[in-house]
PDB file of N, CA and C in Angstrom:
ATOM      1  N   MET A   1      -8.992   7.802  -7.176  1.00 56.00           N
ATOM      2  CA  MET A   1      -7.985   7.532  -6.343  1.00 56.00           C
ATOM      3  C   MET A   1      -8.336   7.701  -4.907  1.00 56.00           C
ATOM      4  N   VAL A   2      -8.661   6.407  -4.297  1.00 62.00           N
ATOM      5  CA  VAL A   2      -9.207   6.427  -2.983  1.00 62.00           C
ATOM      6  C   VAL A   2      -8.034   6.350  -1.994  1.00 62.00           C
ATOM      7  N   HIS A   3      -6.865   6.017  -2.411  1.00 61.00           N
ATOM      8  CA  HIS A   3      -5.820   5.626  -1.428  1.00 61.00           C
ATOM      9  C   HIS A   3      -5.339   6.841  -0.639  1.00 61.00           C
ATOM     10  N   LEU A   4      -5.405   7.965  -1.012  1.00 72.00           N
ATOM     11  CA  LEU A   4      -4.968   9.232  -0.257  1.00 72.00           C
ATOM     12  C   LEU A   4      -6.235  10.230   0.083  1.00 72.00           C
ATOM     13  N   SER A   5      -7.280   9.614   0.180  1.00 72.00           N
ATOM     14  CA  SER A   5      -8.512  10.424   0.297  1.00 72.00           C
ATOM     15  C   SER A   5      -8.873  10.724   1.862  1.00 72.00           C
ATOM     16  N   SER A   6      -8.283  10.127   2.899  1.00 80.00           N
ATOM     17  CA  SER A   6      -8.692  10.206   4.247  1.00 80.00           C
ATOM     18  C   SER A   6      -7.425   9.677   5.192  1.00 80.00           C
ATOM     19  N   PRO A   7      -7.423  10.081   6.318  1.00 84.00           N
ATOM     20  CA  PRO A   7      -6.455   9.532   7.183  1.00 84.00           C
ATOM     21  C   PRO A   7      -6.456   8.099   7.429  1.00 84.00           C
ATOM     22  N   VAL A   8      -7.494   7.446   7.463  1.00 82.00           N
ATOM     23  CA  VAL A   8      -7.681   6.022   7.463  1.00 82.00           C
ATOM     24  C   VAL A   8      -6.990   5.326   6.299  1.00 82.00           C
ATOM     25  N   ALA A   9      -7.359   5.778   4.998  1.00 82.00           N
ATOM     26  CA  ALA A   9      -6.775   5.370   3.837  1.00 82.00           C
ATOM     27  C   ALA A   9      -5.133   5.524   3.919  1.00 82.00           C
ATOM     28  N   ILE A  10      -4.749   6.550   4.304  1.00 86.00           N
ATOM     29  CA  ILE A  10      -3.281   6.928   4.320  1.00 86.00           C
ATOM     30  C   ILE A  10      -2.637   5.862   5.422  1.00 86.00           C
ATOM     31  N   GLY A  11      -3.274   5.653   6.543  1.00 88.00           N
ATOM     32  CA  GLY A  11      -2.781   4.745   7.484  1.00 88.00           C
ATOM     33  C   GLY A  11      -2.861   3.334   6.867  1.00 88.00           C
ATOM     34  N   ILE A  12      -3.722   2.900   6.110  1.00 87.00           N
ATOM     35  CA  ILE A  12      -3.769   1.603   5.503  1.00 87.00           C
ATOM     36  C   ILE A  12      -2.435   1.466   4.388  1.00 87.00           C
ATOM     37  N   MET A  13      -2.273   2.498   3.668  1.00 89.00           N
ATOM     38  CA  MET A  13      -1.272   2.538   2.910  1.00 89.00           C
ATOM     39  C   MET A  13       0.135   2.530   3.546  1.00 89.00           C
ATOM     40  N   VAL A  14       0.313   3.197   4.724  1.00 92.00           N
ATOM     41  CA  VAL A  14       1.480   3.002   5.385  1.00 92.00           C
ATOM     42  C   VAL A  14       1.786   1.706   5.965  1.00 92.00           C
ATOM     43  N   PHE A  15       0.811   1.029   6.335  1.00 93.00           N
ATOM     44  CA  PHE A  15       0.797  -0.410   6.588  1.00 93.00           C
ATOM     45  C   PHE A  15       1.232  -1.165   5.626  1.00 93.00           C
ATOM     46  N   TYR A  16       0.701  -1.102   4.424  1.00 93.00           N
ATOM     47  CA  TYR A  16       1.162  -1.944   3.289  1.00 93.00           C
ATOM     48  C   TYR A  16       2.480  -1.635   2.967  1.00 93.00           C
ATOM     49  N   SER A  17       2.963  -0.520   3.044  1.00 94.00           N
ATOM     50  CA  SER A  17       4.283  -0.138   2.516  1.00 94.00           C
ATOM     51  C   SER A  17       5.317  -0.574   3.548  1.00 94.00           C
ATOM     52  N   LEU A  18       4.983  -0.629   4.939  1.00 95.00           N
ATOM     53  CA  LEU A  18       5.786  -1.401   5.787  1.00 95.00           C
ATOM     54  C   LEU A  18       5.802  -2.796   5.585  1.00 95.00           C
ATOM     55  N   LEU A  19       4.681  -3.474   5.282  1.00 94.00           N
ATOM     56  CA  LEU A  19       4.693  -4.827   4.936  1.00 94.00           C
ATOM     57  C   LEU A  19       5.527  -5.211   3.800  1.00 94.00           C
ATOM     58  N   THR A  20       5.472  -4.244   2.823  1.00 94.00           N
ATOM     59  CA  THR A  20       6.204  -4.615   1.442  1.00 94.00           C
ATOM     60  C   THR A  20       7.553  -4.371   1.627  1.00 94.00           C
ATOM     61  N   PHE A  21       8.088  -3.327   2.211  1.00 94.00           N
ATOM     62  CA  PHE A  21       9.523  -2.834   2.243  1.00 94.00           C
ATOM     63  C   PHE A  21      10.278  -3.275   3.509  1.00 94.00           C
ATOM     64  N   PHE A  22       9.513  -3.662   4.590  1.00 94.00           N
ATOM     65  CA  PHE A  22      10.434  -3.918   5.720  1.00 94.00           C
ATOM     66  C   PHE A  22      10.061  -5.377   6.165  1.00 94.00           C
ATOM     67  N   LEU A  23       8.877  -5.603   6.366  1.00 93.00           N
ATOM     68  CA  LEU A  23       8.571  -6.986   6.933  1.00 93.00           C
ATOM     69  C   LEU A  23       8.754  -8.025   5.944  1.00 93.00           C
ATOM     70  N   GLY A  24       8.481  -7.876   4.688  1.00 91.00           N
ATOM     71  CA  GLY A  24       8.636  -9.059   3.723  1.00 91.00           C
ATOM     72  C   GLY A  24      10.268  -9.284   3.553  1.00 91.00           C
ATOM     73  N   PRO A  25      11.150  -8.239   3.421  1.00 90.00           N
ATOM     74  CA  PRO A  25      12.580  -8.721   3.304  1.00 90.00           C
ATOM     75  C   PRO A  25      13.093  -9.063   4.742  1.00 90.00           C
ATOM     76  N   PHE A  26      12.501  -8.690   5.815  1.00 91.00           N
ATOM     77  CA  PHE A  26      13.100  -9.089   7.018  1.00 91.00           C
ATOM     78  C   PHE A  26      12.744 -10.575   7.218  1.00 91.00           C
ATOM     79  N   LEU A  27      11.563 -11.032   6.880  1.00 88.00           N
ATOM     80  CA  LEU A  27      11.209 -12.541   6.909  1.00 88.00           C
ATOM     81  C   LEU A  27      11.967 -13.368   6.015  1.00 88.00           C
ATOM     82  N   THR A  28      12.303 -12.850   4.805  1.00 88.00           N
ATOM     83  CA  THR A  28      13.194 -13.663   3.766  1.00 88.00           C
ATOM     84  C   THR A  28      14.582 -13.754   4.104  1.00 88.00           C
ATOM     85  N   MET A  29      15.111 -12.879   4.922  1.00 86.00           N
ATOM     86  CA  MET A  29      16.395 -12.848   5.128  1.00 86.00           C
ATOM     87  C   MET A  29      17.057 -14.165   5.381  1.00 86.00           C
ATOM     88  N   ASN A  30      16.429 -14.800   6.379  1.00 82.00           N
ATOM     89  CA  ASN A  30      16.914 -16.071   6.882  1.00 82.00           C
ATOM     90  C   ASN A  30      16.468 -17.202   5.964  1.00 82.00           C
ATOM     91  N   LEU A  31      15.476 -17.186   5.046  1.00 83.00           N
ATOM     92  CA  LEU A  31      15.167 -18.258   4.210  1.00 83.00           C
ATOM     93  C   LEU A  31      16.089 -18.479   3.028  1.00 83.00           C
ATOM     94  N   PHE A  32      16.600 -17.270   2.559  1.00 79.00           N
ATOM     95  CA  PHE A  32      17.462 -17.373   1.432  1.00 79.00           C
ATOM     96  C   PHE A  32      19.033 -16.925   1.793  1.00 79.00           C
ATOM     97  N   GLU A  33      19.655 -17.640   2.734  1.00 78.00           N
ATOM     98  CA  GLU A  33      20.923 -17.237   3.211  1.00 78.00           C
ATOM     99  C   GLU A  33      21.976 -17.542   2.193  1.00 78.00           C
ATOM    100  N   ASP A  34      21.848 -18.281   1.323  1.00 83.00           N
ATOM    101  CA  ASP A  34      22.948 -18.308   0.328  1.00 83.00           C
ATOM    102  C   ASP A  34      22.664 -17.404  -0.936  1.00 83.00           C
ATOM    103  N   HIS A  35      21.536 -16.963  -1.167  1.00 81.00           N
ATOM    104  CA  HIS A  35      21.261 -16.240  -2.324  1.00 81.00           C
ATOM    105  C   HIS A  35      21.840 -14.654  -2.048  1.00 81.00           C
ATOM    106  N   PRO A  36      22.474 -14.245  -3.150  1.00 81.00           N
ATOM    107  CA  PRO A  36      23.193 -12.908  -2.929  1.00 81.00           C
ATOM    108  C   PRO A  36      22.146 -11.829  -2.977  1.00 81.00           C
ATOM    109  N   ASP A  37      20.900 -11.832  -3.421  1.00 83.00           N
ATOM    110  CA  ASP A  37      19.852 -10.763  -3.392  1.00 83.00           C
ATOM    111  C   ASP A  37      18.755 -11.237  -2.749  1.00 83.00           C
ATOM    112  N   LYS A  38      18.678 -11.174  -1.434  1.00 81.00           N
ATOM    113  CA  LYS A  38      17.647 -11.698  -0.713  1.00 81.00           C
ATOM    114  C   LYS A  38      16.473 -10.770  -0.596  1.00 81.00           C
ATOM    115  N   CYS A  39      16.633  -9.501  -0.720  1.00 87.00           N
ATOM    116  CA  CYS A  39      15.643  -8.512  -0.598  1.00 87.00           C
ATOM    117  C   CYS A  39      14.470  -8.668  -1.758  1.00 87.00           C
ATOM    118  N   ILE A  40      14.883  -8.929  -2.802  1.00 89.00           N
ATOM    119  CA  ILE A  40      13.914  -9.046  -3.939  1.00 89.00           C
ATOM    120  C   ILE A  40      12.916  -9.993  -3.719  1.00 89.00           C
ATOM    121  N   ALA A  41      13.157 -11.188  -3.251  1.00 88.00           N
ATOM    122  CA  ALA A  41      12.169 -12.139  -2.928  1.00 88.00           C
ATOM    123  C   ALA A  41      11.330 -11.610  -1.637  1.00 88.00           C
ATOM    124  N   GLY A  42      11.784 -10.946  -0.803  1.00 90.00           N
ATOM    125  CA  GLY A  42      11.119 -10.251   0.329  1.00 90.00           C
ATOM    126  C   GLY A  42      10.103  -9.189  -0.291  1.00 90.00           C
ATOM    127  N   PHE A  43      10.655  -8.335  -1.264  1.00 93.00           N
ATOM    128  CA  PHE A  43       9.650  -7.380  -1.656  1.00 93.00           C
ATOM    129  C   PHE A  43       8.502  -8.044  -2.435  1.00 93.00           C
ATOM    130  N   LEU A  44       8.814  -9.060  -3.120  1.00 93.00           N
ATOM    131  CA  LEU A  44       7.871  -9.744  -3.967  1.00 93.00           C
ATOM    132  C   LEU A  44       6.732 -10.401  -3.026  1.00 93.00           C
ATOM    133  N   ILE A  45       7.214 -10.978  -2.035  1.00 92.00           N
ATOM    134  CA  ILE A  45       6.216 -11.786  -1.183  1.00 92.00           C
ATOM    135  C   ILE A  45       5.406 -10.530  -0.324  1.00 92.00           C
ATOM    136  N   GLY A  46       6.012  -9.530   0.136  1.00 94.00           N
ATOM    137  CA  GLY A  46       5.486  -8.510   0.773  1.00 94.00           C
ATOM    138  C   GLY A  46       4.392  -7.791  -0.078  1.00 94.00           C
ATOM    139  N   PHE A  47       4.687  -7.382  -1.302  1.00 95.00           N
ATOM    140  CA  PHE A  47       3.800  -6.808  -2.246  1.00 95.00           C
ATOM    141  C   PHE A  47       2.791  -7.688  -2.664  1.00 95.00           C
ATOM    142  N   THR A  48       2.872  -9.001  -2.682  1.00 95.00           N
ATOM    143  CA  THR A  48       1.727  -9.976  -2.980  1.00 95.00           C
ATOM    144  C   THR A  48       0.802  -9.956  -1.897  1.00 95.00           C
ATOM    145  N   ILE A  49       1.288  -9.969  -0.771  1.00 95.00           N
ATOM    146  CA  ILE A  49       0.337  -9.941   0.403  1.00 95.00           C
ATOM    147  C   ILE A  49      -0.313  -8.751   0.555  1.00 95.00           C
ATOM    148  N   SER A  50       0.391  -7.495   0.408  1.00 94.00           N
ATOM    149  CA  SER A  50      -0.210  -6.267   0.431  1.00 94.00           C
ATOM    150  C   SER A  50      -1.423  -6.172  -0.615  1.00 94.00           C
ATOM    151  N   ILE A  51      -1.141  -6.655  -1.825  1.00 94.00           N
ATOM    152  CA  ILE A  51      -2.273  -6.661  -2.945  1.00 94.00           C
ATOM    153  C   ILE A  51      -3.331  -7.432  -2.458  1.00 94.00           C
ATOM    154  N   LEU A  52      -3.205  -8.744  -1.976  1.00 95.00           N
ATOM    155  CA  LEU A  52      -4.284  -9.613  -1.597  1.00 95.00           C
ATOM    156  C   LEU A  52      -5.005  -8.803  -0.534  1.00 95.00           C
ATOM    157  N   LEU A  53      -4.481  -8.236   0.512  1.00 93.00           N
ATOM    158  CA  LEU A  53      -5.231  -7.562   1.647  1.00 93.00           C
ATOM    159  C   LEU A  53      -5.852  -6.496   1.139  1.00 93.00           C
ATOM    160  N   TRP A  54      -5.260  -5.788   0.226  1.00 89.00           N
ATOM    161  CA  TRP A  54      -6.085  -4.550  -0.255  1.00 89.00           C
ATOM    162  C   TRP A  54      -7.477  -5.055  -1.169  1.00 89.00           C
ATOM    163  N   MET A  55      -7.099  -5.980  -1.830  1.00 91.00           N
ATOM    164  CA  MET A  55      -8.473  -6.487  -2.625  1.00 91.00           C
ATOM    165  C   MET A  55      -9.467  -7.145  -1.784  1.00 91.00           C
ATOM    166  N   LYS A  56      -9.009  -7.750  -0.523  1.00 92.00           N
ATOM    167  CA  LYS A  56     -10.029  -8.456   0.241  1.00 92.00           C
ATOM    168  C   LYS A  56     -10.518  -7.567   1.303  1.00 92.00           C
ATOM    169  N   PHE A  57      -9.684  -6.727   1.834  1.00 89.00           N
ATOM    170  CA  PHE A  57     -10.222  -6.048   3.049  1.00 89.00           C
ATOM    171  C   PHE A  57      -9.968  -4.345   2.828  1.00 89.00           C
ATOM    172  N   GLY A  58      -8.907  -3.946   2.405  1.00 84.00           N
ATOM    173  CA  GLY A  58      -8.582  -2.491   2.364  1.00 84.00           C
ATOM    174  C   GLY A  58      -9.565  -1.713   1.534  1.00 84.00           C
ATOM    175  N   ARG A  59      -9.993  -2.146   0.254  1.00 82.00           N
ATOM    176  CA  ARG A  59     -10.847  -1.320  -0.499  1.00 82.00           C
ATOM    177  C   ARG A  59     -12.222  -1.093   0.228  1.00 82.00           C
ATOM    178  N   LYS A  60     -12.808  -2.170   0.757  1.00 82.00           N
ATOM    179  CA  LYS A  60     -14.012  -2.007   1.426  1.00 82.00           C
ATOM    180  C   LYS A  60     -13.883  -1.116   2.666  1.00 82.00           C
ATOM    181  N   TYR A  61     -12.889  -1.327   3.407  1.00 80.00           N
ATOM    182  CA  TYR A  61     -12.587  -0.715   4.787  1.00 80.00           C
ATOM    183  C   TYR A  61     -12.699   0.859   4.295  1.00 80.00           C
ATOM    184  N   VAL A  62     -11.863   1.268   3.356  1.00 79.00           N
ATOM    185  CA  VAL A  62     -11.644   2.571   3.064  1.00 79.00           C
ATOM    186  C   VAL A  62     -12.865   3.079   2.560  1.00 79.00           C
ATOM    187  N   LYS A  63     -13.704   2.502   1.778  1.00 76.00           N
ATOM    188  CA  LYS A  63     -14.938   2.892   1.233  1.00 76.00           C
ATOM    189  C   LYS A  63     -15.921   3.280   2.265  1.00 76.00           C
ATOM    190  N   LYS A  64     -15.927   2.456   3.341  1.00 76.00           N
ATOM    191  CA  LYS A  64     -16.781   2.689   4.483  1.00 76.00           C
ATOM    192  C   LYS A  64     -16.437   4.104   5.326  1.00 76.00           C
ATOM    193  N   TYR A  65     -15.126   4.520   5.113  1.00 69.00           N
ATOM    194  CA  TYR A  65     -14.841   5.805   5.781  1.00 69.00           C
ATOM    195  C   TYR A  65     -14.767   6.911   5.014  1.00 69.00           C
ATOM    196  N   VAL A  66     -14.811   6.617   3.677  1.00 68.00           N
ATOM    197  CA  VAL A  66     -14.703   7.957   2.812  1.00 68.00           C
ATOM    198  C   VAL A  66     -16.005   8.254   2.130  1.00 68.00           C
ATOM    199  N   SER A  67     -16.258   9.538   2.170  1.00 61.00           N
ATOM    200  CA  SER A  67     -17.613   9.914   1.522  1.00 61.00           C
ATOM    201  C   SER A  67     -17.126  10.835   0.332  1.00 61.00           C
ATOM    202  N   TYR A  68     -17.782  10.478  -0.863  1.00 54.00           N
ATOM    203  CA  TYR A  68     -17.366  11.292  -1.898  1.00 54.00           C
ATOM    204  C   TYR A  68     -18.374  12.244  -2.195  1.00 54.00           C
TER     205      TYR A  68
END
């Protein structure tokens, strides 16, 4: 479990959670005006972007700053 091993990793996880739970739903609020449950699409989009960013950049960045 590398995601809580250093302040850098915790900061990256906080960024991903903000992306998933706040920025994603905020961006989709205007896209799905007639849909009754707009936040679910925002969560899904934010989560997908967070996972892609973790796989591409986050894992390597955290490994660089964490010593085992």
